[in-house]
C-alpha cells in the first residue's frame, strides 16, 4: 500500500533521510518508532505529497507521490504533528469545513468517525482552540477521516499526551484498522511499538530494523539481567566497572545489565557485595524495544 | 529547614474553576520527587505556584524554606527550572547561553567563565561550544539545558517533562545526571509522561482532577495496586473502573 525506494532528503547540509526503503501492506497498522530528529516527520511529509524528496521514489496504492499527487491527496488522511485545525472555528465548523473541501458531508461518512465523534459532540459548539489536548487530538483525527481515506498518515499523534489519552488513542486506531484502513503512525514512545503490526525503528535518517514487535524483541542476542540495589546511582557506576558488562542502563526500578557472555549471577552478586551494596536483587530480564533500540543505535 | 518543599492545602482557583484543590505534601532534601498526572490534572498550575510564578488562592507552601506568598523572589533565586519547550535561546551559541544564564543568576563574571569551561568540558561539548543552539542535536540540548538549570547550585530544580522526544540512550544519560545532582544534595522535582521514569523517583505523587490521588514510593504504589508497572497504577487511578 505504501512503498518507498531509496528516499533521500537533506535540509542544507543536514541529511534528514539517508535512503529509506519501506513497504507497508494494505490494512497494516505500521509504526515509525524513533526519537526527535530520526526523520519521521520528513518521511511522512514526503508520503503526504507535502515535501519533495531529493532522491528516490515513493508510491501510495501504486500512485507516485510526485506525478499523481492530486489523486493521492484525495485518498489519504493526514494528521500533522502540530495541531493544525482552525482554532477559532468550533468543533463542528472544523469538521464541516474539511468535509466540504473534500466534497462530502459529515452525515455521509458519519459511520467512520462515530466512535470518536460521540466523545466530542458535547463540545461541538466549542472553539477548537479551547479544547483540551486529548480532545484536540480526537478532533484532528475526525477531520483526517471525514473523506473516508484509504491510508492514514499520523505524525506523532500521542506526543506530549498522558498515558490514559495515549491508550484511548491507540484503541481508536485499532478500531480504524478493523475497518481496513492502512495506518502509518510515528511515535517517539518506544513502548507503543508493541501496539503495531509491524514497526520500523528509525534513528538519524535511517531505518535500523523493520519487523513485527515481537520478532524485534526476540532478536536481542546478549544475556540480559535486571539488577537492583539500595543505591541505584552507585550501582550503575559500579556495574560499568564490572569487566563482563556490555551495557548498563537504568530501566524503571531496575538496572538492565547486558553481558558480553554468560556470567553466573552469583559472581555478580559477590562483586556487588564487595562494592558495599545492600538489598541486591538479580534476575533474568525480558528485553524491551528500548533495549534493542539502544543496542542497534550504538553500533 | 528539614524539607525542600512543603505544601499544605494549597489551592488555586481561576474564577469558578478550581485547578488545584487543597494539595498537601512534603519533599525531603535531596529527594527525586516525581509529579505525575494526566493532561489538565493541575500539574503545571501547582508547579507555577511552587516556583513563585503564580499566587495561590488558599493554603500554605514553602520552597527552600521561603513562603510562596511573601518571598517569591527569594524562592526564584534558589531554584532552577527546565522544561522541554523552553530552556535555551536557540539563536545564541552554547557558550553564550551559559554566560547569559550565569549572568541572570547573578554569578560573578570570573565564576561564570570558569563554570562555562567546566560545563563544556564535563558535557564533552567542546566541538559545539561556538555553535548556535539551534544547530546541535536535541539530546545535547537537553543535557545542556539541565546543566544550566543547576548552574547556580539551586536547592531545588524543577524539571517539566525534560525528556520528551529524546532517544532512549540520552534519556538514560539524562536520568544519570539527575541521580548525580540529587546525590550531591539538590532536590529534584520532575514531571514526565514516561511511566518507566516514574520508577527512577524516590517518591511519586499522581494528580487526578486537581487533587493528589496517591503519593508514595513507586514500589509501595505498585504493591498496593497489586500490579507490575507504574503505567498500570496510573491507568488505575486516572481511569477508575477503566476500559
Coordinates of C-alpha atoms in Angstrom, one line a residue:
Chain A
X1 CA 0.0 0.0 0.0
X2 CA 2.9 2.3 0.8
X3 CA 6.2 1.8 -0.9
X4 CA 9.4 3.8 -0.9
X5 CA 12.7 3.2 -2.7
X6 CA 15.9 4.9 -1.5
X7 CA 14.3 8.1 -0.3
X8 CA 16.8 10.8 0.5
X9 CA 16.3 14.3 1.7
X10 CA 18.6 16.9 3.2
X11 CA 18.0 20.3 4.7
X12 CA 21.0 22.3 3.7
X13 CA 23.9 20.1 4.6
X14 CA 22.0 18.2 7.2
X15 CA 20.7 14.9 6.0
X16 CA 17.2 14.0 7.2
X17 CA 16.6 10.8 5.3
X18 CA 19.6 8.7 4.2
X19 CA 17.9 6.3 1.7
X20 CA 14.7 4.8 3.1
X21 CA 13.3 1.6 1.8
X22 CA 9.9 0.8 3.2
X23 CA 6.9 -1.3 2.4
X24 CA 3.6 -1.2 4.2
X25 CA 0.9 -3.8 3.4
X26 CA -2.8 -2.9 2.9
X27 CA -4.7 -2.8 6.2
X28 CA -1.5 -2.8 8.3
X29 CA -1.0 -0.7 11.4
X30 CA 2.6 0.3 10.9
X31 CA 4.7 2.3 13.4
X32 CA 7.7 4.6 12.7
X33 CA 9.4 4.5 16.0
X34 CA 12.3 6.8 16.8
X35 CA 13.4 9.9 18.8
X36 CA 13.1 13.5 17.6
X37 CA 15.5 14.1 14.6
X38 CA 15.2 10.5 13.3
X39 CA 13.4 11.7 10.1
X40 CA 9.9 10.5 10.9
X41 CA 8.2 13.8 10.0
X42 CA 10.2 14.2 6.8
X43 CA 9.2 10.8 5.7
X44 CA 5.6 11.3 6.4
X45 CA 5.5 14.7 4.7
X46 CA 7.0 13.2 1.6
X47 CA 4.3 10.5 1.6
X48 CA 1.7 13.1 2.2
X49 CA 2.9 14.9 -1.0
X50 CA 3.8 18.0 1.0
X51 CA 7.6 17.7 0.5
X52 CA 9.8 16.7 -2.4
X53 CA 12.5 14.1 -1.8
X54 CA 16.0 14.8 -3.2
X55 CA 16.3 11.3 -4.5
X56 CA 14.4 8.1 -4.7
X57 CA 10.7 7.5 -5.2
X58 CA 7.5 6.7 -3.2
X59 CA 4.1 5.3 -4.1
X60 CA 0.9 5.1 -2.2
X61 CA -1.5 2.5 -3.7
X62 CA 0.7 2.4 -6.8
X63 CA 0.4 6.1 -7.3
X64 CA 3.5 8.2 -7.4
X65 CA 3.8 10.9 -4.8
X66 CA 5.1 13.4 -7.3
X67 CA 3.3 12.6 -10.6
X68 CA -0.1 11.6 -9.0
X69 CA -0.1 13.9 -6.0
X70 CA -3.7 15.1 -6.7
X71 CA -5.1 11.6 -6.7
X72 CA -3.1 10.7 -3.5
X73 CA -4.3 13.8 -1.7
X74 CA -7.9 12.6 -2.2
X75 CA -7.3 9.2 -0.7
X76 CA -5.1 9.9 2.3
X77 CA -5.9 11.4 5.7
X78 CA -3.0 13.3 7.2
X79 CA -2.6 14.4 10.8
X80 CA 0.4 16.7 11.3
X81 CA 2.4 16.7 14.5
X82 CA 1.5 20.2 15.3
X83 CA -2.2 20.9 15.9
X84 CA -3.3 22.4 12.6
X85 CA -7.1 22.9 12.7
X86 CA -8.7 26.3 12.8
X87 CA -8.5 27.4 16.4
X88 CA -11.3 30.0 16.0
X89 CA -13.8 27.7 14.4
X90 CA -15.9 25.4 16.5
X91 CA -15.5 21.7 16.6
X92 CA -18.5 21.2 14.2
X93 CA -17.4 24.0 11.9
X94 CA -13.9 22.5 11.6
X95 CA -15.4 19.1 10.7
X96 CA -17.8 20.6 8.2
X97 CA -15.1 22.6 6.6
X98 CA -12.9 19.6 6.0
X99 CA -15.9 17.6 4.7
X100 CA -16.8 20.3 2.3
X101 CA -13.3 20.7 0.9
X102 CA -13.4 17.0 0.0
X103 CA -16.8 17.4 -1.5
X104 CA -18.6 15.3 1.1
X105 CA -20.7 15.8 4.3
X106 CA -20.4 14.8 7.9
X107 CA -23.6 12.7 7.5
X108 CA -22.2 10.7 4.6
X109 CA -19.2 9.3 6.4
X110 CA -20.5 9.6 10.0
X111 CA -20.2 5.9 10.4
X112 CA -16.4 6.0 10.2
X113 CA -16.0 8.7 12.9
X114 CA -19.0 7.9 15.1
X115 CA -17.0 6.2 17.9
X116 CA -14.6 9.1 18.2
X117 CA -17.1 11.9 17.5
X118 CA -19.6 10.9 20.2
X119 CA -17.0 11.9 22.7
X120 CA -16.6 15.3 21.1
X121 CA -20.3 16.0 20.5
X122 CA -21.0 17.6 23.9
X123 CA -18.4 20.2 22.9
X124 CA -19.4 20.7 19.3
X125 CA -20.0 24.4 19.7
X126 CA -16.7 25.0 21.5
X127 CA -13.9 26.6 19.5
X128 CA -11.1 24.2 18.7
X129 CA -8.5 26.4 20.4
X130 CA -10.4 25.9 23.7
X131 CA -10.3 22.2 23.7
X132 CA -8.1 20.1 26.0
X133 CA -5.1 18.3 24.4
X134 CA -6.8 14.9 24.2
X135 CA -10.0 16.4 22.6
X136 CA -7.9 18.4 20.1
X137 CA -6.3 15.2 19.0
X138 CA -9.6 13.4 18.6
X139 CA -11.0 16.3 16.5
X140 CA -7.9 16.2 14.3
X141 CA -8.4 12.5 13.8
X142 CA -12.0 13.0 12.8
X143 CA -11.0 15.7 10.3
X144 CA -8.4 13.4 8.8
X145 CA -11.0 10.7 8.4
X146 CA -14.1 12.6 7.2
X147 CA -13.4 12.0 3.5
X148 CA -13.0 8.2 4.1
X149 CA -9.3 7.9 3.2
X150 CA -7.8 4.5 2.5
X151 CA -4.5 5.5 4.1
X152 CA -4.0 7.4 7.3
X153 CA -0.7 9.2 7.9
X154 CA -0.4 10.2 11.6
X155 CA 2.7 12.2 12.7
X156 CA 3.3 11.8 16.4
X157 CA -0.4 11.9 17.5
X158 CA 0.5 10.9 21.0
X159 CA 3.4 13.1 21.8
X160 CA 3.1 15.1 25.0
X161 CA -0.2 13.2 25.7
X162 CA -0.7 11.5 29.1
X163 CA -0.7 7.7 29.3
X164 CA -4.5 7.5 29.6
X165 CA -5.2 9.5 26.5
X166 CA -2.5 7.7 24.7
X167 CA -4.1 4.4 25.4
X168 CA -7.5 5.6 24.3
X169 CA -6.0 6.9 21.0
X170 CA -4.4 3.5 20.3
X171 CA -7.8 1.8 20.9
X172 CA -9.3 4.2 18.3
X173 CA -6.5 3.2 15.8
X174 CA -7.3 -0.5 16.3
X175 CA -11.0 0.1 15.5
X176 CA -10.0 2.0 12.3
X177 CA -7.7 -0.8 11.3
X178 CA -10.6 -3.2 11.6
X179 CA -12.3 -1.0 9.0
X180 CA -9.5 -1.8 6.6
X181 CA -7.7 1.5 6.7
X182 CA -3.9 1.3 6.3
X183 CA -2.3 3.3 9.1
X184 CA 1.2 4.7 9.2
X185 CA 1.8 6.3 12.6
X186 CA 5.0 7.8 14.1
X187 CA 5.9 8.0 17.7
X188 CA 8.9 8.7 20.0
X189 CA 7.4 6.4 22.7
X190 CA 9.1 3.1 22.2
X191 CA 6.5 1.2 24.3
X192 CA 3.9 2.0 21.7
X193 CA 5.7 -0.3 19.2
X194 CA 4.0 -3.3 20.8
X195 CA 0.6 -1.9 19.6
X196 CA 1.6 -2.0 15.9
X197 CA 1.5 -4.9 13.5
X198 CA 5.0 -4.0 12.3
X199 CA 7.4 -1.3 13.1
X200 CA 10.5 0.4 11.7
X201 CA 13.0 1.6 14.2
X202 CA 14.4 4.9 13.0
X203 CA 17.5 6.9 14.0
X204 CA 19.4 9.7 12.2
X205 CA 17.5 9.4 9.0
X206 CA 18.0 5.6 8.6
X207 CA 15.9 2.5 9.4
X208 CA 17.7 0.3 12.0
X209 CA 15.3 -2.6 11.7
X210 CA 11.8 -3.5 10.4
X211 CA 9.8 -6.3 11.8
X212 CA 6.9 -7.4 14.0
X213 CA 7.5 -6.0 17.5
X214 CA 7.7 -9.5 19.0
X215 CA 10.4 -10.6 16.5
X216 CA 12.3 -7.4 17.2
X217 CA 12.3 -8.1 20.9
X218 CA 13.3 -11.7 20.3
X219 CA 16.2 -10.7 18.2
X220 CA 18.1 -9.5 21.2
X221 CA 21.1 -11.7 21.5
X222 CA 23.1 -10.8 24.6
X223 CA 22.4 -12.2 28.1
X224 CA 20.3 -9.5 29.8
X225 CA 19.8 -9.2 33.6
X226 CA 17.8 -6.9 35.7
X227 CA 19.7 -5.8 38.8
X228 CA 18.6 -3.8 41.8
X229 CA 20.3 -2.5 44.9
X230 CA 19.6 0.2 47.6
X231 CA 21.8 2.8 45.9
X232 CA 20.9 2.8 42.2
X233 CA 23.2 5.6 41.2
X234 CA 26.2 3.8 42.7
X235 CA 25.0 0.5 41.3
X236 CA 25.1 2.0 37.8
X237 CA 28.7 3.3 38.3
X238 CA 29.9 0.0 39.8
X239 CA 28.3 -2.2 37.1
X240 CA 30.0 -0.2 34.4
X241 CA 33.4 -1.1 36.0
X242 CA 32.3 -4.8 36.0
X243 CA 34.5 -6.4 33.4
X244 CA 31.9 -8.8 31.7
X245 CA 29.4 -5.9 31.4
X246 CA 28.5 -4.9 27.9
X247 CA 26.0 -2.1 28.6
X248 CA 24.4 -0.7 31.8
X249 CA 21.2 1.3 31.6
X250 CA 18.6 2.3 34.2
X251 CA 15.2 0.7 33.5
X252 CA 12.5 1.6 35.9
X253 CA 13.3 0.4 39.4
X254 CA 16.0 -2.0 38.0
X255 CA 19.2 -1.6 36.0
X256 CA 19.4 -3.6 32.8
X257 CA 22.8 -5.2 32.6
X258 CA 23.8 -6.8 29.3
X259 CA 26.8 -9.1 29.3
X260 CA 29.5 -9.9 26.8
X261 CA 28.9 -13.5 27.6
X262 CA 27.0 -15.6 30.2
X263 CA 28.1 -14.9 33.7
X264 CA 26.8 -16.7 36.8
X265 CA 24.5 -14.3 38.8
X266 CA 26.4 -15.4 42.0
X267 CA 29.5 -13.9 40.6
X268 CA 27.8 -10.5 40.0
X269 CA 26.2 -10.7 43.5
X270 CA 29.6 -11.3 45.0
X271 CA 31.1 -8.4 43.0
X272 CA 28.3 -6.0 44.2
X273 CA 28.7 -7.2 47.9
X274 CA 32.4 -6.4 47.7
X275 CA 31.5 -2.9 46.5
X276 CA 29.4 -2.4 49.6
X277 CA 25.9 -2.8 48.0
X278 CA 22.9 -3.9 50.0
X279 CA 19.4 -5.2 49.1
X280 CA 20.8 -6.8 45.9
X281 CA 18.4 -8.5 43.6
X282 CA 19.4 -10.1 40.3
X283 CA 17.1 -11.8 37.8
X284 CA 16.7 -12.5 34.1
X285 CA 15.3 -9.6 32.2
X286 CA 13.0 -9.7 29.2
X287 CA 14.4 -7.3 26.6
X288 CA 12.2 -4.4 25.6
X289 CA 12.1 -2.4 22.4
X290 CA 14.3 0.2 24.1
X291 CA 17.0 -2.4 24.8
X292 CA 17.0 -3.3 21.1
X293 CA 16.9 0.3 20.0
X294 CA 19.9 1.2 22.3
X295 CA 21.8 -1.8 21.2
X296 CA 21.3 -1.0 17.5
X297 CA 21.7 2.7 17.7
X298 CA 25.1 2.4 19.3
X299 CA 26.7 0.2 16.7
Chain B
X1 CA 14.8 23.6 57.4
X2 CA 14.1 19.9 57.1
X3 CA 12.1 19.9 53.9
X4 CA 12.9 21.3 50.5
X5 CA 9.2 21.8 49.8
X6 CA 6.1 21.8 52.0
X7 CA 2.6 22.3 50.7
X8 CA -0.5 22.4 53.0
X9 CA -4.0 22.6 51.4
X10 CA -2.5 24.5 48.5
X11 CA -5.3 25.6 46.2
X12 CA -5.7 27.6 43.0
X13 CA -8.9 28.8 41.5
X14 CA -9.4 30.6 38.2
X15 CA -12.9 32.2 38.5
X16 CA -15.3 29.3 39.1
X17 CA -12.7 26.7 38.1
X18 CA -10.6 25.1 40.7
X19 CA -7.4 23.9 39.0
X20 CA -5.7 22.7 42.2
X21 CA -7.7 21.5 45.2
X22 CA -6.0 21.5 48.6
X23 CA -2.9 19.5 47.8
X24 CA -0.6 18.7 50.8
X25 CA 2.8 17.1 50.6
X26 CA 6.4 17.4 51.6
X27 CA 9.5 16.8 49.6
X28 CA 12.7 16.0 51.5
X29 CA 16.1 17.4 50.8
X30 CA 18.0 15.5 48.1
X31 CA 14.8 13.6 47.1
X32 CA 13.9 12.9 43.5
X33 CA 10.1 13.6 43.6
X34 CA 8.0 12.6 40.6
X35 CA 5.0 14.8 40.0
X36 CA 2.6 12.9 37.6
X37 CA -0.9 13.4 36.3
X38 CA -3.0 13.4 33.2
X39 CA -3.0 16.4 30.9
X40 CA -5.1 19.0 32.6
X41 CA -4.8 17.5 36.1
X42 CA -3.3 20.7 37.5
X43 CA 0.4 19.8 37.5
X44 CA 1.5 22.9 35.7
X45 CA -0.6 25.2 37.9
X46 CA 0.8 23.5 41.0
X47 CA 4.4 23.9 39.7
X48 CA 3.8 27.6 38.9
X49 CA 2.7 28.2 42.5
X50 CA 5.8 26.4 43.8
X51 CA 8.2 28.4 41.6
X52 CA 6.8 31.7 42.7
X53 CA 5.1 32.5 39.3
X54 CA 1.5 32.2 40.4
X55 CA 0.0 33.3 43.7
X56 CA -2.1 30.5 45.4
X57 CA -5.7 31.2 46.2
X58 CA -5.5 29.4 49.5
X59 CA -3.3 27.2 51.6
X60 CA 0.3 27.4 52.5
X61 CA 3.6 26.4 50.9
X62 CA 7.3 26.9 51.4
X63 CA 10.0 26.2 49.0
X64 CA 13.7 26.1 50.2
X65 CA 12.3 27.5 53.5
X66 CA 10.7 30.5 51.9
X67 CA 7.0 31.4 51.8
X68 CA 5.3 31.4 48.4
X69 CA 3.2 34.4 49.2
X70 CA 5.7 36.7 50.9
X71 CA 9.0 35.6 49.5
X72 CA 8.6 34.5 45.8
X73 CA 11.8 36.4 44.8
X74 CA 13.8 34.6 47.4
X75 CA 12.4 31.3 46.0
X76 CA 13.3 32.2 42.4
X77 CA 16.9 32.7 43.4
X78 CA 17.2 29.3 45.0
X79 CA 15.5 27.1 42.3
X80 CA 16.4 26.0 38.8
X81 CA 13.8 25.4 36.1
X82 CA 13.9 23.5 32.9
X83 CA 11.1 22.4 30.5
X84 CA 11.1 20.6 27.2
X85 CA 9.5 23.5 25.5
X86 CA 11.5 26.4 26.8
X87 CA 15.0 26.1 28.1
X88 CA 17.7 27.7 25.9
X89 CA 17.9 30.5 23.4
X90 CA 18.3 28.8 20.0
X91 CA 19.8 31.8 18.3
X92 CA 22.6 32.1 20.8
X93 CA 25.7 30.0 20.9
X94 CA 26.2 27.3 23.5
X95 CA 28.8 29.4 25.3
X96 CA 26.6 32.5 25.1
X97 CA 23.7 30.6 26.7
X98 CA 25.8 29.5 29.6
X99 CA 27.2 33.0 30.1
X100 CA 23.7 34.6 29.7
X101 CA 22.1 32.4 32.4
X102 CA 25.1 32.7 34.7
X103 CA 24.6 36.5 34.5
X104 CA 20.8 36.1 35.1
X105 CA 21.6 34.0 38.2
X106 CA 23.9 36.8 39.4
X107 CA 27.1 34.7 39.4
X108 CA 30.3 36.8 39.4
X109 CA 32.0 37.2 35.9
X110 CA 35.0 35.2 36.9
X111 CA 32.9 32.3 38.1
X112 CA 30.8 32.4 35.0
X113 CA 33.9 32.0 32.9
X114 CA 35.2 29.1 35.0
X115 CA 31.8 27.4 35.1
X116 CA 31.4 27.8 31.3
X117 CA 34.7 26.0 30.7
X118 CA 33.9 23.3 33.3
X119 CA 30.5 22.6 31.8
X120 CA 31.6 22.4 28.2
X121 CA 34.4 20.1 29.3
X122 CA 32.2 17.9 31.5
X123 CA 29.5 17.5 28.9
X124 CA 32.1 16.8 26.2
X125 CA 30.7 19.6 24.1
X126 CA 33.9 21.4 23.0
X127 CA 33.1 20.8 19.4
X128 CA 29.7 22.6 19.8
X129 CA 30.9 25.4 22.2
X130 CA 30.7 28.0 19.5
X131 CA 27.7 26.6 17.6
X132 CA 24.2 28.1 17.7
X133 CA 22.0 26.0 20.0
X134 CA 19.5 25.6 17.1
X135 CA 22.2 23.6 15.3
X136 CA 23.1 21.0 17.9
X137 CA 21.3 17.7 18.4
X138 CA 18.3 17.6 20.7
X139 CA 19.9 15.2 23.2
X140 CA 22.8 17.5 23.7
X141 CA 20.5 20.5 24.0
X142 CA 18.5 18.8 26.8
X143 CA 21.7 17.9 28.7
X144 CA 23.0 21.4 28.3
X145 CA 19.7 22.9 29.5
X146 CA 19.7 20.8 32.6
X147 CA 23.3 21.7 33.4
X148 CA 22.4 25.4 33.0
X149 CA 19.3 25.0 35.2
X150 CA 21.6 23.8 38.1
X151 CA 24.5 26.2 37.2
X152 CA 23.9 28.4 40.3
X153 CA 23.7 25.3 42.6
X154 CA 20.0 25.7 43.4
X155 CA 18.4 24.0 46.4
X156 CA 15.7 22.6 44.2
X157 CA 15.5 22.0 40.5
X158 CA 12.1 21.8 38.7
X159 CA 12.0 19.7 35.6
X160 CA 8.9 19.9 33.4
X161 CA 8.8 16.9 31.0
X162 CA 12.6 17.2 30.5
X163 CA 12.9 14.1 28.3
X164 CA 10.1 14.3 25.8
X165 CA 11.1 13.0 22.3
X166 CA 14.6 12.3 23.4
X167 CA 16.2 9.0 22.3
X168 CA 16.4 6.2 24.8
X169 CA 20.2 6.4 25.4
X170 CA 20.1 10.1 26.0
X171 CA 17.0 9.8 28.2
X172 CA 19.0 7.4 30.4
X173 CA 22.1 9.6 30.4
X174 CA 19.8 12.4 31.4
X175 CA 18.5 10.4 34.4
X176 CA 22.0 9.7 35.5
X177 CA 22.6 13.4 35.6
X178 CA 19.5 13.7 37.8
X179 CA 20.8 10.9 40.1
X180 CA 24.2 12.6 40.4
X181 CA 22.6 16.0 41.1
X182 CA 20.4 14.5 43.8
X183 CA 23.3 12.6 45.3
X184 CA 25.0 16.0 45.7
X185 CA 22.1 17.3 47.7
X186 CA 19.9 19.1 45.2
X187 CA 16.3 18.3 45.4
X188 CA 14.7 17.3 42.1
X189 CA 11.0 17.9 41.3
X190 CA 10.2 16.3 38.0
X191 CA 7.1 15.7 35.7
X192 CA 7.1 13.1 33.0
X193 CA 4.8 11.1 30.7
X194 CA 7.2 8.2 30.6
X195 CA 5.9 5.8 33.3
X196 CA 9.2 3.9 33.5
X197 CA 10.8 7.2 34.6
X198 CA 8.4 7.4 37.5
X199 CA 10.2 4.4 38.9
X200 CA 13.5 6.3 38.9
X201 CA 12.0 8.6 41.5
X202 CA 12.3 8.2 45.3
X203 CA 8.6 9.1 45.7
X204 CA 5.9 9.8 43.3
X205 CA 2.6 11.8 43.5
X206 CA -0.2 11.3 41.0
X207 CA -2.6 14.1 40.4
X208 CA -6.2 13.5 39.3
X209 CA -8.5 16.4 38.6
X210 CA -6.7 18.9 40.8
X211 CA -6.1 16.6 43.8
X212 CA -3.3 14.3 44.8
X213 CA -4.8 10.9 44.4
X214 CA -1.8 8.9 45.5
X215 CA 1.6 9.7 47.0
X216 CA 4.2 7.0 47.8
X217 CA 7.3 5.2 46.7
X218 CA 6.8 3.5 43.3
X219 CA 7.3 0.1 44.9
X220 CA 4.7 0.7 47.6
X221 CA 2.2 2.1 45.0
X222 CA 2.6 -0.9 42.7
X223 CA 2.3 -3.2 45.7
X224 CA -0.9 -1.5 46.9
X225 CA -2.5 -1.8 43.5
X226 CA -1.2 -5.3 43.1
X227 CA 0.4 -4.5 39.7
X228 CA 3.8 -4.8 38.0
X229 CA 4.3 -1.4 36.4
X230 CA 3.6 2.3 37.2
X231 CA 1.7 2.5 34.0
X232 CA -0.9 0.2 35.4
X233 CA -1.0 2.3 38.6
X234 CA -1.5 5.4 36.6
X235 CA -4.3 4.0 34.5
X236 CA -6.0 2.5 37.5
X237 CA -6.0 5.9 39.3
X238 CA -6.9 8.1 36.4
X239 CA -9.4 5.8 34.8
X240 CA -11.2 4.1 37.7
X241 CA -13.2 1.2 36.6
X242 CA -11.3 1.8 33.4
X243 CA -11.9 0.4 29.9

